Amino acid sequence: MTKMKKTSQICQSKLPDNTALKQQQLPAYRLQLSATGVLSGFFATGAFCLGVGIILILSAKSIKEIEIKYTKICANCAELREDAINFDKECTCSIPFYLSETMQGNVYLYYKLYGFYQNLYRYILSRSNSQLVGTDLKDVGNCAPFSKSHNGTPIAPCGAIANSIFNDTIILSYNLNSSIHMEVPMLRSGITWWTDKYVKFRNPSAINLSSAFTGTAKPPYWSKPVYELDLEDTENNGFLNDDFIVWMRTAAFPTFKKLYRRLNRVQYFIEGLPAGNYSFNITYNFPVTRFKGEKSVVLSTLTWSGGSSLFLGLTYTVTGAVTWLAAFSMMAIHLMLKEKRTLFIQR
Amino acid sequence: MDCSLVRTLVHRYCAGEENCVDSRTIYVGHREPPPGAEAYIPQRHPDNRIVSSKYTFWNFIPKNLFEQFRRIANFYFLIIFLVQLIIDTPTSPVTSGLPLFFVITVTAIKQGYEDWLRHKADNAMNQCPVHFIQHGKLVRKQSRKLRVGDIVMVKEDETFPCDLIFLSSSRGDGTCHVTTASLDGESSHKTHYAVQDTKGFHTEEDIDGLHATIECEQPQPDLYKFVGRINVYSDRNDPVVRPLGSENLLLRGATLKNTEKIFGVAIYTGMETKMALNYQSKSQKRSAVEKSMNVFLIVYLCILVSKALINTILKYVWQSEPFRDEPWYNHKTESERQRNLITLARPEGNAKCQIFVVLVMGRGNHAGLSQFLRAFTDFLAFMVLFNYIIPVSMYVTVEMQKFLGSYFITWDEDMFDEDTGEGPLVNTSDLNEELGQVEYVFTDKTGTLTENNMEFKECCIEGHVYVPHAVCNGQVLPNASGIDMIDSSPGAGAREREELFFRALCLCHTIQVKDDDDVDGPRKSPDSGKSCVYISSSPDEVALVEGIQRLGFTYLRLKENYMEILNRENGVERFELLEILSFDSVRRRMSVIVRSATGEIYLFCKGADSSIFPRVIEGKVDQIRSRVERNAVEGLRTLCVAYKRLIPEEYEGVCTLLQAAKVALQDREKKLAEAYEQIEKDLILLGATAVEDRLQEKAADTIEALQKAGIKVWVLTGDKMETAAATCYACKLFRRNTQLLELTTKKIEEQSLHDVLFELSKTVLRHSGSLTRDNFSGLSADMQDHGLIIDGAALSLIMKPREDGSCGNYRELFLEICRNCSAVLCCRMAPLQKAQIVKLIKLSKEHPITLAIGDGANDVSMILEAHVGIGVIGKEGRQAARNSDYAIPKFKHLKKMLLVHGHLYYIRISELVQYFFYKNVCFIFPQFLYQFFCGFSQQTLYDTAYLTLYNISFTSLPILLYSLMEQHVSIDTLRRDPSLYRDIAKNALLRWRVFIYWTFLGVFDALVFFFGAYFMFENTTVTSNGQIMTTNTHMIFGNWTFGTLVFTVMVFTVTLKLALDTHYWTWINHFVIWGSLLFYVVFSLLWGGIIWPFLSYQRMYFVFIQMLSSGPAWLVIILLITVSLLPDVLKKVLCRQLWPSATEKVQSTRVHGQSRLPELTLLACRRSSSPWATWPGPHAKQEPLSWPPLSSLPHSHSVPVPHGGTTGGQAISPDL
């Protein structure tokens, strides 16, 4: 009797549960690539891409951009900077240009470097975050060989990135007429990520900046110490200097553009940059010919979709067109096959 | 003395210690034999501890680590990790160390836990109390303290603690009953016999006085084989020598039944018991998918090495100009420069490099060497950078998929057999996908295709046929026990013969009678004898004895060596059982020698016709032979019965002959066989029996489905040709229009083997040329297919190497013929020949995947040989099921196993493998491309967290769940339409073409991600509107944003690609796919949202959030995902339209058919009545043709005739 009971229990325990999961019978939606579904999907995708593409092209057309490479224009300065011995010799260079149309709205001034590898592995590492956040000026962790000066004092800010900061000064002046040259008002703040400016970079706390940085040396390629980067605006000095912060965000490619200034829309420039004659007055410090690179200045307006390049818009348009092409050819094939099939069945 | 000492030393120190001695001597109860006995060779035996665990507490960590790193993949990752630790690489060692550590830890925990369980089980076993005899007293000790030579007492329902020689039992006749359910699954009670001279020792004191030694062979794993002898010393007499066989041996693991207690002496203990020796694991089978996976891995390894090599070379080309090697803004550190100049100085700065350089070069100061070393270090660094192309997680996912996936088989309700209460078993999960690749099925006949449920049909005595008509639908009517005589009634002499025949059948067997658990109660009244249950290892015997019972003679029991039978007059006849010449598959017969009450000695012999007829000198041979052949044609199993009367002198001779053979320690088997051969001759033929073995339920349906699936089914059986052929017709292996080709001994005797083979190949090839295409479409109506019948003798002729070395020719020719036959039947096969056939096909030049299915011990060799071995949990014990990779209760379950489970597993795992390679190409190729833009400086594109988590958490779960849940077509469709199986034949989804397509798709997608983002960064002002906080400006993105952008596009594309490939969307798929995308986004927000205090860097801070706040980034993400998915979708849709596979057709018909399903079914019904739709042939008309099997097989209702028609119709309708 007990034996019987036992065997029946065993039987029961061996019988698999009839759950949908265990029987692989879970209710499911079957994805089917049916002809109508696929075709409508393709047409919809194509329409979307075409639409976005056209909008993007139109919006990119409305953007004004001007780029001037000045390595060749300022050849004499470039030559001077070939040799590091001439580091204390100042060299300026003026580049006149004509703006045929008004640049409406916000105008941004960029500098652009060609062939400068900010993404070299050792270069990217060569910084000290604890120093930049102001907690420990003596921490020069990964900064070698730009970690200590000859007499052993730690460099602040240390490392290759900080040391190689872009140090040309670019001043845009508007030539109202042949006699009146006026400097275009530019804002040097607000060009960084908010988080960089207010979280990642902090000055060491002290009564004033110069005392905060005592006991440190300036980077070897710098002409002035970090606390003298912007003497006019204390908020924009030391590690908190916007140009410095912008430079510290390493670029992804050897050709890159970094934001330098933005137009302060006052007086004449309330609408943007009016058409007319302008010139860039550049203090040429940054050597590029040594690594066979180039420099340029860029003036540009912006929209929601980015800059003036047609890349996005064109790609969208092409994708949309290709999708439609594919959809049409698929439809043709489908109809052909359908005809064949009906013929076959009739026969 | 000296001599023995030397010998001992030699034995102790020569290799393997005990292998040197081929037998062991045991002193029963540790009593020394009287002096003058043979020299004793002391041996060390292990104690009775069972150690199934692999590790101990102390050696777990080193041993487990060693075991794990023996796997090539783990070792690879370890090397990568070590390289990362030693040299200065861009990726932190954590990125590869953490996953490796995780995998190793999880595996170690799993193995440790399993081992702990094993320890626990071992301990429980080793500490369970055992009674043994010491100085005449019963002592309880722990099992592990048992030693060889101890005398043990075992009570009823206890299991034996070690292998024992059975000395005596509480039963007077010195027998005991044993079940070996835990050893081989046979639950029947087996009788074991105590040694004749010791069975009188009943009490502890008695047994302690026993003075004996046992000599036996060294332990060996065969459960059914044992030879030994016992020397019993009684006072001052010469020792009595008795043979010991497996009937005297009680195995560890078996359970004592129906016996109060027994005494036995331990001969094999601990790890030397037969049970422990049988635990050794089988050789590992590897599936075809795994093999192609390994090939692909090697390809990827080559890609990896070449990528690293290209980058290293380009790096040096690029750096050849000094302004690039060391531009003014990126000076080298002192140590780096020193590395170049090889002036080894203080290990300052980059200490790791220094150490490495010192380690590798010693103090060599050759500039060229240092240059080379530097390049090599760079090469290693690139290797490390790209090593994610072969992810650790692939192995983990594949293992998990296989392990978890195999549960679907055990859970399957359809494969559960309610009659036996058995479900399918999965013994290995490594071969799940191999089930979808089977090309050849080798099946056993008895018990696999047939029920192995024997029913006595008729007997033929001297040409008169007797049919017990008391059978009605397989049930015995209680009152009808008459005989229906077909032929004229025999004369008086014939009646004597008739009764002798019945007595012969009643006596010539090894059946036990199971008497409902009452051991020594009074015997039941003779009338109730009819209800007693017979137990035997051979169902034929039971059927025969039961059949004879219906004809008037009942076998009652074996009592004290007397067999009792009840004759027609209800009188009990007693025969003394003198000898049993037991059955073996080589002789194919068995005999008993009995002494009747009148003192006459008879030898009764029963066996296959081929083994009986040559030994017969008298009897109506021709009549019986013709009847036997007729019966065989009808698919019945026939046995012939013969006898011989022995005069006492003859019997004496027989006795001595047998005794000599039995006592022999060496070659006992061979000597016994010779003795049997000598004894079983000059017989007088009595008659023949016929037993029917019914076809298993749906066997024909299953075979038909397998053939439609393009699988070739071979039947391998030990039966004779006619019986086997009839079964093959019944189960539709052969059809009406199958042209049978015979390659049998008979034919070869007529012509030479050479001629027969060439003739056959000519016939076969003439047809096959024009028919291959039709054959493939599976639709040809009057396909002339061939069936080959070959027997064992012919096969061994073919396989036998010739003297002139032309063996290969015949083999090739034979294979060629087989390949062109739709069905092959091999009869008269010995177990090893079955394996030989499987091996022959397995190693033929196409290397097809083979599957062997069988239920008996004779199928084990073929099950082990085939790629996939399936055991049917049948009546002949569980040996096949134990040795198989999968076990199923019935043959019909093979259909679902292959067509549904195999198909789905194959689809799933092939997608899994391809997808894994694809997503890692997508992952690593942008990294490779980035090197061209960062001066080959090994800068990583992605952040460390992304590198680490990509394979572990962002993209791992969707593919795992896909590979568990996916059903590209429904289970129902797969079962209904076997031809879908052809779509995946020959590893179709893992061919080079497909693999290259996936790889190129990966490369294409990677190019899209990378250059899409690149052009955007180059040309567009990728800026973000910084309105999140206070300022209202646009800012520039850096390299980390670029990497994050590429990574985001990649994670989305790769996941959506899988979503597009998923056909079966359950809530789990939705949850996992959308969930992991969401997880990625949430993780990125978190990762960038805080400056994590434990990180030394903060480069990802707000990168993701800033990226998402930029309009162009969104546009680019959408664009790139679309562009990278488009070609794959396009290709899929176009291929579907232009060259649809059968599976895709079924998928689309399902969609179209849903709305007008009734119409379609109607159509199909009407179609099926048309002549061509009822392929494969109108079964209904098949019956009255030259082969009579279907009509004459009484239970032909088990052949699903109408079923086949519908299947055909349904299978065709989707193709229209």
mmCIF file of C-alpha atoms in Angstrom, chain B residues 1004-1135:
data_model
loop_
_atom_site.group_PDB
_atom_site.id
_atom_site.type_symbol
_atom_site.label_atom_id
_atom_site.label_comp_id
_atom_site.label_asym_id
_atom_site.label_seq_id
_atom_site.Cartn_x
_atom_site.Cartn_y
_atom_site.Cartn_z
ATOM 1 C CA PHE B 1004 29.637 48.104 -42.069
ATOM 2 C CA ASP B 1005 27.761 49.122 -38.967
ATOM 3 C CA ALA B 1006 30.999 50.008 -37.243
ATOM 4 C CA LEU B 1007 31.988 52.177 -40.204
ATOM 5 C CA VAL B 1008 28.617 53.887 -40.083
ATOM 6 C CA PHE B 1009 28.875 54.579 -36.369
ATOM 7 C CA PHE B 1010 32.379 55.823 -36.538
ATOM 8 C CA PHE B 1011 32.384 57.906 -39.669
ATOM 9 C CA GLY B 1012 28.886 59.178 -39.120
ATOM 10 C CA ALA B 1013 29.946 60.580 -35.811
ATOM 11 C CA TYR B 1014 33.290 61.632 -37.248
ATOM 12 C CA PHE B 1015 31.851 63.712 -40.043
ATOM 13 C CA MET B 1016 29.471 65.287 -37.668
ATOM 14 C CA PHE B 1017 32.302 66.254 -35.350
ATOM 15 C CA GLU B 1018 34.447 67.389 -38.235
ATOM 16 C CA ASN B 1019 31.998 69.471 -40.163
ATOM 17 C CA THR B 1020 29.058 70.351 -38.073
ATOM 18 C CA THR B 1021 29.499 72.448 -35.053
ATOM 19 C CA VAL B 1022 28.498 69.828 -32.642
ATOM 20 C CA THR B 1023 27.588 71.942 -29.855
ATOM 21 C CA SER B 1024 25.252 71.701 -27.079
ATOM 22 C CA ASN B 1025 22.923 74.330 -25.993
ATOM 23 C CA GLY B 1026 24.001 74.806 -22.466
ATOM 24 C CA GLN B 1027 20.647 75.922 -21.231
ATOM 25 C CA ILE B 1028 20.428 73.158 -18.692
ATOM 26 C CA MET B 1029 21.950 75.372 -16.126
ATOM 27 C CA THR B 1030 22.196 79.071 -16.330
ATOM 28 C CA THR B 1031 24.348 80.099 -19.214
ATOM 29 C CA ASN B 1032 22.865 80.330 -22.621
ATOM 30 C CA THR B 1033 25.698 79.288 -24.814
ATOM 31 C CA HIS B 1034 26.984 76.640 -27.121
ATOM 32 C CA MET B 1035 29.894 74.531 -26.205
ATOM 33 C CA ILE B 1036 32.268 72.148 -27.765
ATOM 34 C CA PHE B 1037 32.478 68.443 -27.179
ATOM 35 C CA GLY B 1038 35.623 66.472 -26.585
ATOM 36 C CA ASN B 1039 36.831 63.000 -27.268
ATOM 37 C CA TRP B 1040 34.833 61.336 -24.497
ATOM 38 C CA THR B 1041 31.621 62.708 -25.937
ATOM 39 C CA PHE B 1042 32.602 61.317 -29.289
ATOM 40 C CA GLY B 1043 33.147 57.868 -27.792
ATOM 41 C CA THR B 1044 29.902 58.057 -25.893
ATOM 42 C CA LEU B 1045 28.036 59.057 -29.033
ATOM 43 C CA VAL B 1046 29.450 56.120 -30.975
ATOM 44 C CA PHE B 1047 28.744 53.832 -28.069
ATOM 45 C CA THR B 1048 25.169 55.004 -27.692
ATOM 46 C CA VAL B 1049 24.439 54.498 -31.375
ATOM 47 C CA MET B 1050 26.066 51.100 -31.157
ATOM 48 C CA VAL B 1051 24.138 49.853 -28.147
ATOM 49 C CA PHE B 1052 20.887 50.914 -29.742
ATOM 50 C CA THR B 1053 21.687 49.489 -33.168
ATOM 51 C CA VAL B 1054 22.914 46.186 -31.860
ATOM 52 C CA THR B 1055 19.909 45.738 -29.613
ATOM 53 C CA LEU B 1056 17.464 46.792 -32.303
ATOM 54 C CA LYS B 1057 19.111 44.418 -34.756
ATOM 55 C CA LEU B 1058 18.279 41.622 -32.360
ATOM 56 C CA ALA B 1059 14.779 42.988 -31.976
ATOM 57 C CA LEU B 1060 14.367 42.818 -35.747
ATOM 58 C CA ASP B 1061 15.555 39.215 -35.732
ATOM 59 C CA THR B 1062 13.172 38.227 -32.982
ATOM 60 C CA HIS B 1063 10.089 36.537 -34.327
ATOM 61 C CA TYR B 1064 8.540 35.599 -31.061
ATOM 62 C CA TRP B 1065 7.804 38.514 -28.791
ATOM 63 C CA THR B 1066 6.782 37.429 -25.359
ATOM 64 C CA TRP B 1067 6.609 39.837 -22.498
ATOM 65 C CA ILE B 1068 10.018 38.596 -21.435
ATOM 66 C CA ASN B 1069 11.551 39.692 -24.727
ATOM 67 C CA HIS B 1070 9.913 43.077 -24.476
ATOM 68 C CA PHE B 1071 11.074 43.438 -20.933
ATOM 69 C CA VAL B 1072 14.632 42.447 -21.640
ATOM 70 C CA ILE B 1073 15.157 44.342 -24.892
ATOM 71 C CA TRP B 1074 13.597 47.618 -23.874
ATOM 72 C CA GLY B 1075 14.817 47.073 -20.354
ATOM 73 C CA SER B 1076 18.440 46.817 -21.329
ATOM 74 C CA LEU B 1077 18.203 49.932 -23.482
ATOM 75 C CA LEU B 1078 16.642 51.743 -20.574
ATOM 76 C CA PHE B 1079 19.295 50.354 -18.303
ATOM 77 C CA TYR B 1080 21.973 51.730 -20.576
ATOM 78 C CA VAL B 1081 20.457 55.177 -20.509
ATOM 79 C CA VAL B 1082 19.912 55.161 -16.759
ATOM 80 C CA PHE B 1083 23.373 53.839 -16.133
ATOM 81 C CA SER B 1084 24.930 56.490 -18.340
ATOM 82 C CA LEU B 1085 22.989 59.220 -16.607
ATOM 83 C CA LEU B 1086 24.131 57.958 -13.253
ATOM 84 C CA TRP B 1087 27.692 57.309 -14.308
ATOM 85 C CA GLY B 1088 28.015 60.838 -15.606
ATOM 86 C CA GLY B 1089 25.813 62.440 -13.028
ATOM 87 C CA ILE B 1090 28.143 62.139 -10.095
ATOM 88 C CA ILE B 1091 31.855 62.453 -9.637
ATOM 89 C CA TRP B 1092 32.432 58.995 -8.260
ATOM 90 C CA PRO B 1093 34.789 59.246 -5.321
ATOM 91 C CA PHE B 1094 36.421 55.890 -6.004
ATOM 92 C CA LEU B 1095 37.517 56.865 -9.496
ATOM 93 C CA SER B 1096 40.775 58.622 -10.090
ATOM 94 C CA TYR B 1097 39.322 60.371 -13.113
ATOM 95 C CA GLN B 1098 36.166 62.296 -13.834
ATOM 96 C CA ARG B 1099 36.224 62.428 -17.579
ATOM 97 C CA MET B 1100 32.713 61.076 -17.978
ATOM 98 C CA TYR B 1101 31.211 63.702 -15.729
ATOM 99 C CA PHE B 1102 28.097 65.069 -17.428
ATOM 100 C CA VAL B 1103 29.280 63.876 -20.821
ATOM 101 C CA PHE B 1104 26.194 61.817 -21.543
ATOM 102 C CA ILE B 1105 23.799 64.462 -20.301
ATOM 103 C CA GLN B 1106 25.496 67.209 -22.273
ATOM 104 C CA MET B 1107 25.374 65.029 -25.356
ATOM 105 C CA LEU B 1108 21.656 64.460 -24.970
ATOM 106 C CA SER B 1109 21.067 68.177 -24.576
ATOM 107 C CA SER B 1110 22.419 68.733 -28.060
ATOM 108 C CA GLY B 1111 20.011 68.698 -30.990
ATOM 109 C CA PRO B 1112 22.481 67.479 -33.616
ATOM 110 C CA ALA B 1113 23.460 64.564 -31.408
ATOM 111 C CA TRP B 1114 19.877 63.354 -31.358
ATOM 112 C CA LEU B 1115 19.609 63.752 -35.098
ATOM 113 C CA VAL B 1116 22.820 61.847 -35.623
ATOM 114 C CA ILE B 1117 21.795 59.047 -33.301
ATOM 115 C CA ILE B 1118 18.532 58.546 -35.143
ATOM 116 C CA LEU B 1119 20.186 58.807 -38.533
ATOM 117 C CA LEU B 1120 22.989 56.394 -37.796
ATOM 118 C CA ILE B 1121 20.708 53.780 -36.291
ATOM 119 C CA THR B 1122 18.501 53.948 -39.358
ATOM 120 C CA VAL B 1123 21.383 53.771 -41.787
ATOM 121 C CA SER B 1124 23.050 50.864 -40.084
ATOM 122 C CA LEU B 1125 19.882 48.817 -39.801
ATOM 123 C CA LEU B 1126 18.633 49.569 -43.294
ATOM 124 C CA PRO B 1127 20.826 47.238 -45.384
ATOM 125 C CA ASP B 1128 20.122 44.252 -43.194
ATOM 126 C CA VAL B 1129 16.392 44.813 -43.326
ATOM 127 C CA LEU B 1130 16.559 45.367 -47.055
ATOM 128 C CA LYS B 1131 18.554 42.194 -47.608
ATOM 129 C CA LYS B 1132 16.181 40.219 -45.460
ATOM 130 C CA VAL B 1133 13.083 41.463 -47.222
ATOM 131 C CA LEU B 1134 14.513 40.993 -50.694
ATOM 132 C CA CYS B 1135 15.777 37.482 -49.996
#
